[in-house]
């Protein structure tokens, strides 16, 4: 059955729904994360700023656009609905916690989670609450003296735990269900219309990764460093795959990419994995040179594209073998999950640069734009225009947790981009830690 994204432009969305129905009469899969490939032609880099909209907090959520409206969450606790053409606010919905979950849309309902411990269903037209579901609580990963930092008696939140799980919707003609993970360690399935619990599956740690659905399975990973394949209807485990178990660093923050019967994903360890979708057996793994992979991959033309942390790279890997075809060097960590339109791949980095790379050039043709904050603070924060943790610390003792927090705050001030781009109507949208939702026109 063909997979498709609930975030695709409406005209394409309807075509794919018809195609999916014609191939499988029992199920329609609505999944915002399994395929970040959009309509486009050739190489289309960004040109001019269309507009930007300032929220009241940092943005870690990724945008979604449908019917002329862009939706995005902010750390200020609001979900925003912004008009695509003008950048004007249509409505906003207040929660009591930061929104680091990315929204998904099914019919006229938008779904997302908040650090107030609730997952919400909101009417897309007017921003009114349809239902909310209380989990066992949402929180950052944390522990006393994390990773041996000082003081060892201080409770420390994980400074790299950026996201909450983002919900996806599955419909089988008779019923629809919304699925997501939670910091309480459960993976939930709710009735998409009412929010009533259908099933839940208990893992061995918080689940901040987002689910991906294919056929009768849901694939999702969490902080127990395990990827799970569950039956979509019952929540029963089909298989599990454990990655590394190094304490303090383990865990899966990304979503999987699916292509030709394979699953691709990275984790908080220096490997990127390819598994058989039916069996969960490893096909190959790529050594990422001590880099975490928090970015979710995208697959096109037998090539897997994914970002890395410490090597500051967008990797292009052979989908069958895992052999590196080439890499494109950014200026800092690449946690933003890439999106593709035509022959262009779009992604941001942790220094506030947003890149547009020509896929036919093997990494040699690109352009980029920078946030206004990056232009202002790059000289004082970056070393030779590159992210350097030690340089930004200015000789502060990095064994002390609070000094690490100060450095991260400097990087956020640049306008770090961990939000993933969305392409619609010849424009690209992405959020930034400077609090802005950006809209840039693409070359026609």
Short mmCIF file of C-alpha atoms in Angstrom, two decimals:
data_model
loop_
_atom_site.label_atom_id
_atom_site.label_comp_id
_atom_site.label_asym_id
_atom_site.label_seq_id
_atom_site.Cartn_x
_atom_site.Cartn_y
_atom_site.Cartn_z
CA UNK A 1 0.00 0.00 0.00
CA UNK A 2 1.23 3.47 -0.81
CA UNK A 3 2.27 5.60 2.16
CA UNK A 4 1.48 9.27 2.20
CA UNK A 5 1.75 12.31 4.37
CA UNK A 6 -1.18 13.99 6.04
CA UNK A 7 0.71 17.20 5.48
CA UNK A 8 0.81 17.10 1.68
CA UNK A 9 -0.96 19.86 -0.28
CA UNK A 10 -4.66 19.07 -0.54
CA UNK A 11 -4.83 18.47 -4.31
CA UNK A 12 -2.07 15.85 -4.10
CA UNK A 13 -3.47 14.49 -0.85
CA UNK A 14 -6.77 13.56 -2.51
CA UNK A 15 -5.03 11.81 -5.39
CA UNK A 16 -2.97 9.69 -3.02
CA UNK A 17 -5.99 8.84 -0.86
CA UNK A 18 -7.74 7.52 -3.97
CA UNK A 19 -4.67 5.52 -4.92
CA UNK A 20 -4.37 4.05 -1.43
CA UNK A 21 -8.03 3.06 -1.36
CA UNK A 22 -7.76 1.36 -4.73
CA UNK A 23 -4.88 -0.79 -3.47
CA UNK A 24 -6.20 -1.63 0.00
CA UNK A 25 -9.88 -1.62 0.85
CA UNK A 26 -9.33 -2.07 4.56
CA UNK A 27 -7.09 0.80 5.61
CA UNK A 28 -6.04 4.34 4.82
CA UNK A 29 -2.86 5.49 6.52
CA UNK A 30 -2.54 9.15 7.40
CA UNK A 31 1.04 9.73 8.42
CA UNK A 32 2.80 13.06 8.59
CA UNK A 33 6.29 11.65 9.12
CA UNK A 34 6.92 8.65 6.89
CA UNK A 35 7.54 10.66 3.75
CA UNK A 36 8.80 14.26 3.64
CA UNK A 37 8.81 14.50 -0.13
CA UNK A 38 6.77 17.33 -1.66
CA UNK A 39 5.85 18.46 -5.15
CA UNK A 40 8.53 20.50 -6.91
CA UNK A 41 10.48 20.93 -10.12
CA UNK A 42 14.25 20.93 -10.53
CA UNK A 43 16.48 22.94 -8.22
CA UNK A 44 14.45 25.52 -6.28
CA UNK A 45 16.53 27.39 -3.72
CA UNK A 46 15.04 30.08 -1.49
CA UNK A 47 14.82 33.60 -2.91
CA UNK A 48 13.12 36.33 -0.88
CA UNK A 49 11.57 36.39 2.57
CA UNK A 50 7.81 36.05 2.18
CA UNK A 51 7.06 36.90 5.80
CA UNK A 52 8.02 35.92 9.34
CA UNK A 53 5.78 35.59 12.38
CA UNK A 54 7.06 36.09 15.92
CA UNK A 55 5.80 33.82 18.67
CA UNK A 56 6.46 34.26 22.36
CA UNK A 57 8.94 31.41 22.72
CA UNK A 58 11.50 29.22 20.99
CA UNK A 59 10.15 26.97 18.24
CA UNK A 60 11.05 23.27 18.19
CA UNK A 61 7.81 22.16 16.57
CA UNK A 62 7.69 21.66 12.79
CA UNK A 63 5.05 23.43 10.68
CA UNK A 64 2.24 21.92 8.64
CA UNK A 65 0.18 23.72 5.99
CA UNK A 66 -3.25 22.94 4.60
CA UNK A 67 -5.98 24.96 2.90
CA UNK A 68 -3.98 28.19 3.03
CA UNK A 69 -3.11 28.00 6.73
CA UNK A 70 0.24 27.13 8.39
CA UNK A 71 0.07 25.59 11.87
CA UNK A 72 2.94 25.45 14.35
CA UNK A 73 3.50 25.13 18.09
CA UNK A 74 5.76 27.29 20.25
CA UNK A 75 7.47 27.05 23.61
CA UNK A 76 5.14 29.84 24.75
CA UNK A 77 2.35 27.22 24.99
CA UNK A 78 0.34 28.34 21.96
CA UNK A 79 -0.54 26.50 18.78
CA UNK A 80 -0.67 29.11 16.00
CA UNK A 81 -2.71 29.17 12.80
CA UNK A 82 -1.11 31.61 10.35
CA UNK A 83 -2.39 32.61 6.91
CA UNK A 84 -0.02 31.37 4.21
CA UNK A 85 -0.39 34.41 1.94
CA UNK A 86 -0.08 37.21 4.47
CA UNK A 87 1.55 35.80 7.58
CA UNK A 88 -1.36 37.15 9.62
CA UNK A 89 -2.70 35.29 12.63
CA UNK A 90 -6.00 33.48 12.06
CA UNK A 91 -6.23 32.04 15.57
CA UNK A 92 -4.11 30.66 18.39
CA UNK A 93 -4.88 28.05 21.03
CA UNK A 94 -3.41 28.21 24.54
CA UNK A 95 -2.15 25.21 26.49
CA UNK A 96 -0.47 25.26 29.88
CA UNK A 97 2.89 23.97 28.69
CA UNK A 98 5.49 24.32 25.96
CA UNK A 99 4.55 22.74 22.62
CA UNK A 100 7.49 20.75 21.26
CA UNK A 101 5.23 18.28 19.47
CA UNK A 102 4.63 18.81 15.75
CA UNK A 103 0.99 18.85 14.65
CA UNK A 104 -0.77 16.49 12.26
CA UNK A 105 -4.06 17.05 10.45
CA UNK A 106 -6.89 14.62 9.69
CA UNK A 107 -10.03 15.99 8.07
CA UNK A 108 -10.78 19.23 9.99
CA UNK A 109 -8.91 18.26 13.17
CA UNK A 110 -5.34 19.12 14.15
CA UNK A 111 -3.58 16.96 16.76
CA UNK A 112 -0.56 17.80 18.94
CA UNK A 113 0.89 17.36 22.42
CA UNK A 114 1.95 19.82 25.14
CA UNK A 115 4.22 19.68 28.17
CA UNK A 116 1.11 20.30 30.27
CA UNK A 117 0.59 16.53 29.95
CA UNK A 118 -2.25 16.67 27.43
CA UNK A 119 -2.65 15.67 23.81
CA UNK A 120 -5.15 17.87 21.99
CA UNK A 121 -7.62 17.68 19.12
CA UNK A 122 -8.51 21.16 17.83
CA UNK A 123 -10.85 22.32 15.08
CA UNK A 124 -8.67 23.65 12.25
CA UNK A 125 -11.22 26.27 11.21
CA UNK A 126 -11.77 28.10 14.49
CA UNK A 127 -9.17 26.82 16.96
CA UNK A 128 -11.80 25.40 19.33
CA UNK A 129 -11.09 22.40 21.53
CA UNK A 130 -12.69 19.13 20.40
CA UNK A 131 -11.10 16.92 23.06
CA UNK A 132 -7.97 16.52 25.13
CA UNK A 133 -6.40 13.41 26.62
CA UNK A 134 -4.35 13.42 29.82
CA UNK A 135 -1.25 11.23 29.74
CA UNK A 136 0.72 10.18 32.80
CA UNK A 137 2.69 13.41 32.42
CA UNK A 138 5.12 14.93 29.92
CA UNK A 139 8.63 15.91 30.98
CA UNK A 140 12.18 16.28 29.78
CA UNK A 141 14.56 13.41 30.21
CA UNK A 142 16.66 14.06 33.31
CA UNK A 143 18.57 12.65 36.27
CA UNK A 144 20.83 13.62 39.14
CA UNK A 145 24.33 14.50 37.96
CA UNK A 146 23.60 13.64 34.33
CA UNK A 147 26.61 12.29 32.40
CA UNK A 148 28.82 12.93 35.43
CA UNK A 149 28.31 16.70 35.40
CA UNK A 150 28.54 18.71 38.60
CA UNK A 151 27.14 19.12 41.13
CA UNK A 152 26.25 15.44 41.28
CA UNK A 153 23.33 16.14 43.63
CA UNK A 154 21.62 18.51 41.17
CA UNK A 155 18.71 17.26 39.05
CA UNK A 156 19.61 18.02 35.43
CA UNK A 157 17.30 18.09 32.45
CA UNK A 158 18.70 16.72 29.22
CA UNK A 159 19.72 19.75 27.15
CA UNK A 160 19.34 17.83 23.87
CA UNK A 161 15.87 16.41 24.46
CA UNK A 162 14.13 18.74 22.00
CA UNK A 163 10.83 17.12 21.10
CA UNK A 164 7.65 15.55 22.34
CA UNK A 165 6.08 12.76 20.31
CA UNK A 166 4.02 14.00 17.37
CA UNK A 167 0.71 12.20 16.72
CA UNK A 168 -0.34 10.45 13.52
CA UNK A 169 -3.76 9.18 12.42
CA UNK A 170 -4.85 5.84 11.00
CA UNK A 171 -8.25 5.14 9.45
CA UNK A 172 -9.71 1.79 8.40
CA UNK A 173 -13.03 3.14 7.04
CA UNK A 174 -14.96 2.10 10.13
CA UNK A 175 -12.90 3.90 12.74
CA UNK A 176 -9.94 6.25 12.98
CA UNK A 177 -7.30 6.33 15.66
CA UNK A 178 -4.59 8.80 16.66
CA UNK A 179 -1.28 7.38 17.90
CA UNK A 180 1.61 8.93 19.84
CA UNK A 181 4.20 8.25 22.52
CA UNK A 182 4.45 9.82 25.96
CA UNK A 183 6.99 10.66 28.64
CA UNK A 184 5.08 8.25 30.89
CA UNK A 185 6.58 5.40 28.82
CA UNK A 186 3.40 4.45 26.99
CA UNK A 187 2.48 4.41 23.33
CA UNK A 188 -1.18 5.39 23.02
CA UNK A 189 -3.95 4.74 20.54
CA UNK A 190 -7.07 6.91 20.92
CA UNK A 191 -10.26 7.22 18.95
CA UNK A 192 -9.43 10.14 16.65
CA UNK A 193 -12.92 11.67 16.91
CA UNK A 194 -13.55 11.29 20.64
CA UNK A 195 -10.14 10.90 22.32
CA UNK A 196 -11.27 7.69 24.05
CA UNK A 197 -8.45 5.24 24.76
CA UNK A 198 -8.34 2.20 22.45
CA UNK A 199 -5.07 0.65 23.67
CA UNK A 200 -1.71 1.50 25.17
CA UNK A 201 1.64 -0.26 25.08
CA UNK A 202 4.19 0.10 27.87
CA UNK A 203 7.89 0.58 27.02
CA UNK A 204 10.86 0.84 29.38
CA UNK A 205 11.36 4.60 29.16
CA UNK A 206 9.89 7.91 28.01
CA UNK A 207 8.81 7.97 24.35
CA UNK A 208 9.52 11.29 22.63
CA UNK A 209 9.94 9.78 19.17
CA UNK A 210 7.05 10.04 16.72
CA UNK A 211 5.22 7.06 15.22
CA UNK A 212 5.24 6.03 11.59
CA UNK A 213 2.55 3.74 10.19
CA UNK A 214 2.80 1.31 7.30
CA UNK A 215 0.17 -1.29 6.44
CA UNK A 216 -0.85 -2.93 9.74
CA UNK A 217 2.13 -1.78 11.79
CA UNK A 218 3.22 1.20 13.84
CA UNK A 219 6.96 1.84 14.22
CA UNK A 220 8.22 3.99 17.09
CA UNK A 221 11.31 4.30 19.30
CA UNK A 222 12.00 5.83 22.69
CA UNK A 223 14.48 6.53 25.46
CA UNK A 224 14.88 2.82 26.22
CA UNK A 225 16.95 2.69 22.99
CA UNK A 226 14.49 0.27 21.43
CA UNK A 227 12.52 0.48 18.20
CA UNK A 228 9.12 -1.22 18.40
CA UNK A 229 6.86 -2.63 15.69
CA UNK A 230 3.31 -2.95 17.01
CA UNK A 231 0.06 -4.13 15.48
CA UNK A 232 -1.94 -1.04 14.64
CA UNK A 233 -5.31 -2.47 15.69
CA UNK A 234 -4.40 -4.24 18.91
CA UNK A 235 -1.15 -2.62 20.11
CA UNK A 236 0.46 -6.06 20.41
CA UNK A 237 4.21 -6.24 19.89
CA UNK A 238 5.35 -7.76 16.59
CA UNK A 239 9.08 -7.27 17.08
CA UNK A 240 11.60 -5.02 18.79
CA UNK A 241 15.13 -3.92 17.92
CA UNK A 242 17.54 -2.73 20.61
CA UNK A 243 20.27 -0.25 19.68
CA UNK A 244 23.19 0.61 21.99
CA UNK A 245 22.77 0.61 25.73
CA UNK A 246 25.39 3.11 26.88
CA UNK A 247 23.85 4.74 29.93
CA UNK A 248 23.29 8.46 29.74
CA UNK A 249 23.48 8.65 25.95
CA UNK A 250 21.09 6.00 24.67
CA UNK A 251 17.75 6.64 23.06
CA UNK A 252 15.81 7.16 19.85
CA UNK A 253 14.50 10.67 19.19
CA UNK A 254 13.92 10.39 15.44
CA UNK A 255 11.15 8.81 13.40
CA UNK A 256 11.81 6.02 10.94
CA UNK A 257 11.81 6.37 7.16
CA UNK A 258 10.33 3.51 5.14
CA UNK A 259 11.21 2.47 1.60
CA UNK A 260 11.16 -0.80 -0.34
CA UNK A 261 10.55 -2.95 2.70
CA UNK A 262 13.29 -1.34 4.78
CA UNK A 263 13.24 0.90 7.86
CA UNK A 264 15.90 3.59 8.31
CA UNK A 265 16.60 5.45 11.55
CA UNK A 266 19.31 6.85 13.79
CA UNK A 267 19.78 7.14 17.53
CA UNK A 268 21.91 8.66 20.26
CA UNK A 269 24.89 6.59 19.31
CA UNK A 270 27.26 6.73 16.35
CA UNK A 271 25.24 4.48 14.04
CA UNK A 272 22.47 4.76 11.49
CA UNK A 273 20.44 1.58 10.95
CA UNK A 274 18.60 -0.18 8.15
CA UNK A 275 16.22 -2.97 9.22
CA UNK A 276 13.80 -5.26 7.45
CA UNK A 277 10.33 -3.83 8.03
CA UNK A 278 8.69 -7.23 8.42
CA UNK A 279 11.30 -8.88 10.64
CA UNK A 280 13.16 -6.09 12.44
CA UNK A 281 16.44 -7.76 11.48
CA UNK A 282 19.44 -5.51 10.81
CA UNK A 283 20.41 -5.23 7.14
CA UNK A 284 23.24 -2.75 7.60
CA UNK A 285 24.45 0.01 9.88
CA UNK A 286 26.50 3.08 9.08
CA UNK A 287 29.21 4.39 11.41
CA UNK A 288 28.47 8.08 11.99
CA UNK A 289 31.85 8.89 13.57
CA UNK A 290 30.74 9.58 17.13
CA UNK A 291 27.79 11.66 15.94
CA UNK A 292 24.30 11.26 17.26
CA UNK A 293 21.54 11.11 14.67
CA UNK A 294 18.44 12.90 15.93
CA UNK A 295 17.29 13.88 12.45
CA UNK A 296 14.65 11.73 10.73
CA UNK A 297 15.77 10.49 7.34
CA UNK A 298 14.15 10.93 3.94
CA UNK A 299 14.61 8.48 1.04
CA UNK A 300 14.61 9.26 -2.67
CA UNK A 301 16.06 7.46 -5.71
CA UNK A 302 17.80 4.76 -3.66
CA UNK A 303 19.49 7.38 -1.48
CA UNK A 304 18.91 7.99 2.22
CA UNK A 305 19.46 11.56 3.43
CA UNK A 306 19.93 12.28 7.12
CA UNK A 307 21.62 14.85 9.36
CA UNK A 308 24.32 14.28 11.99
CA UNK A 309 25.40 16.08 15.15
CA UNK A 310 29.16 16.37 15.71
CA UNK A 311 30.20 15.98 12.07
CA UNK A 312 27.76 18.77 11.06
CA UNK A 313 26.76 16.82 7.97
CA UNK A 314 23.88 15.98 5.74
CA UNK A 315 24.70 12.43 4.69
CA UNK A 316 23.72 10.79 1.41
CA UNK A 317 23.83 7.00 1.86
CA UNK A 318 23.13 4.19 -0.56
CA UNK A 319 19.78 2.79 0.57
CA UNK A 320 20.71 -0.81 -0.26
CA UNK A 321 24.22 -0.98 1.19
CA UNK A 322 24.61 1.93 3.61
CA UNK A 323 27.74 3.07 1.78
CA UNK A 324 28.25 6.84 1.91
CA UNK A 325 27.78 8.50 -1.47
CA UNK A 326 28.73 11.98 -0.27
CA UNK A 327 28.24 14.41 2.58
CA UNK A 328 27.44 18.10 2.72
CA UNK A 329 29.05 20.05 5.56
CA UNK A 330 26.88 22.54 7.44
CA UNK A 331 28.08 24.96 10.15
CA UNK A 332 26.75 23.10 13.16
CA UNK A 333 24.65 20.19 14.36
CA UNK A 334 22.00 19.07 11.85
CA UNK A 335 19.01 18.07 13.97
CA UNK A 336 16.40 19.43 11.55
CA UNK A 337 14.88 16.60 9.51
CA UNK A 338 15.28 17.28 5.79
CA UNK A 339 12.47 17.69 3.26
CA UNK A 340 12.71 17.24 -0.51
CA UNK A 341 10.86 19.00 -3.33
CA UNK A 342 11.90 18.32 -6.92
CA UNK A 343 15.69 18.02 -6.91
CA UNK A 344 16.16 20.18 -3.82
CA UNK A 345 16.65 19.08 -0.23
CA UNK A 346 16.00 21.62 2.55
CA UNK A 347 17.24 21.56 6.16
CA UNK A 348 18.50 23.82 8.93
CA UNK A 349 21.42 23.66 11.35
CA UNK A 350 22.03 24.60 14.96
CA UNK A 351 23.80 27.85 14.06
CA UNK A 352 20.73 29.36 12.37
CA UNK A 353 21.59 28.59 8.74
CA UNK A 354 18.96 27.13 6.42
CA UNK A 355 20.30 25.21 3.41
CA UNK A 356 18.95 24.34 -0.04
CA UNK A 357 21.03 21.64 -1.72
CA UNK A 358 20.80 20.48 -5.35
CA UNK A 359 20.50 16.69 -5.19
CA UNK A 360 21.88 16.28 -8.70
CA UNK A 361 25.16 18.00 -7.83
CA UNK A 362 26.42 15.43 -5.27
CA UNK A 363 26.56 18.13 -2.63
CA UNK A 364 28.42 20.69 -4.73
CA UNK A 365 25.60 23.14 -5.52
CA UNK A 366 23.71 24.87 -2.73
CA UNK A 367 22.61 28.13 -1.25
CA UNK A 368 21.53 29.18 2.24
CA UNK A 369 19.95 31.96 4.23
CA UNK A 370 20.67 32.91 7.84
CA UNK A 371 18.39 34.10 10.62
CA UNK A 372 18.75 37.76 11.56
CA UNK A 373 20.03 36.75 14.99
CA UNK A 374 22.76 34.64 13.42
CA UNK A 375 23.97 37.61 11.42
CA UNK A 376 24.09 39.64 14.62
CA UNK A 377 25.70 37.13 17.00
CA UNK A 378 27.75 34.77 14.81
CA UNK A 379 31.03 36.65 15.24
CA UNK A 380 30.91 36.50 19.03
CA UNK A 381 29.48 32.97 19.31
CA UNK A 382 31.01 30.90 16.49
CA UNK A 383 34.61 30.02 15.73
CA UNK A 384 35.47 30.59 12.07
CA UNK A 385 31.70 30.58 11.45
CA UNK A 386 31.44 27.06 12.87
CA UNK A 387 29.82 25.84 16.06
CA UNK A 388 32.46 25.12 18.67
CA UNK A 389 31.24 24.27 22.16
CA UNK A 390 34.55 24.97 23.87
CA UNK A 391 35.01 28.31 22.11
CA UNK A 392 31.50 29.46 23.03
CA UNK A 393 32.11 28.45 26.67
CA UNK A 394 34.91 31.06 26.91
CA UNK A 395 37.04 28.92 29.25
CA UNK A 396 34.14 28.09 31.56
CA UNK A 397 34.30 24.67 33.20
CA UNK A 398 32.05 22.44 31.06
CA UNK A 399 31.94 19.73 33.71
CA UNK A 400 29.44 22.04 35.45
CA UNK A 401 25.87 21.65 34.21
CA UNK A 402 24.90 25.31 34.43
CA UNK A 403 27.82 26.31 32.20
CA UNK A 404 26.52 23.92 29.55
CA UNK A 405 23.11 25.56 29.82
CA UNK A 406 24.70 28.96 29.19
CA UNK A 407 26.40 27.72 26.01
CA UNK A 408 23.18 26.20 24.69
CA UNK A 409 21.39 29.48 25.38
CA UNK A 410 24.00 31.26 23.22
CA UNK A 411 23.36 28.84 20.37
CA UNK A 412 19.62 29.33 20.71
CA UNK A 413 20.19 33.07 20.51
CA UNK A 414 21.64 32.54 17.03
CA UNK A 415 18.29 31.20 15.93
CA UNK A 416 19.14 27.50 16.01
CA UNK A 417 16.94 25.48 13.65
CA UNK A 418 15.73 22.10 14.92
CA UNK A 419 12.30 22.53 13.33
CA UNK A 420 11.87 20.63 10.07
CA UNK A 421 10.76 22.40 6.87
CA UNK A 422 7.42 22.14 5.11
CA UNK A 423 6.95 23.07 1.44
CA UNK A 424 3.66 24.44 0.10
CA UNK A 425 2.67 26.65 -2.85
CA UNK A 426 6.24 27.48 -3.88
CA UNK A 427 7.27 28.50 -0.37
CA UNK A 428 9.14 26.79 2.45
CA UNK A 429 8.22 27.18 6.13
CA UNK A 430 10.33 26.42 9.20
CA UNK A 431 10.61 27.47 12.83
CA UNK A 432 13.62 28.73 14.79
CA UNK A 433 14.77 29.05 18.39
CA UNK A 434 14.61 32.81 17.86
CA UNK A 435 10.83 32.39 18.12
CA UNK A 436 10.02 33.07 14.47
CA UNK A 437 8.09 31.00 11.98
CA UNK A 438 9.80 31.83 8.67
CA UNK A 439 8.23 31.72 5.21
CA UNK A 440 10.59 31.98 2.22
CA UNK A 441 9.68 32.07 -1.45
CA UNK A 442 11.27 29.45 -3.67
CA UNK A 443 12.75 30.06 -7.11
CA UNK A 444 10.19 29.36 -9.83
#
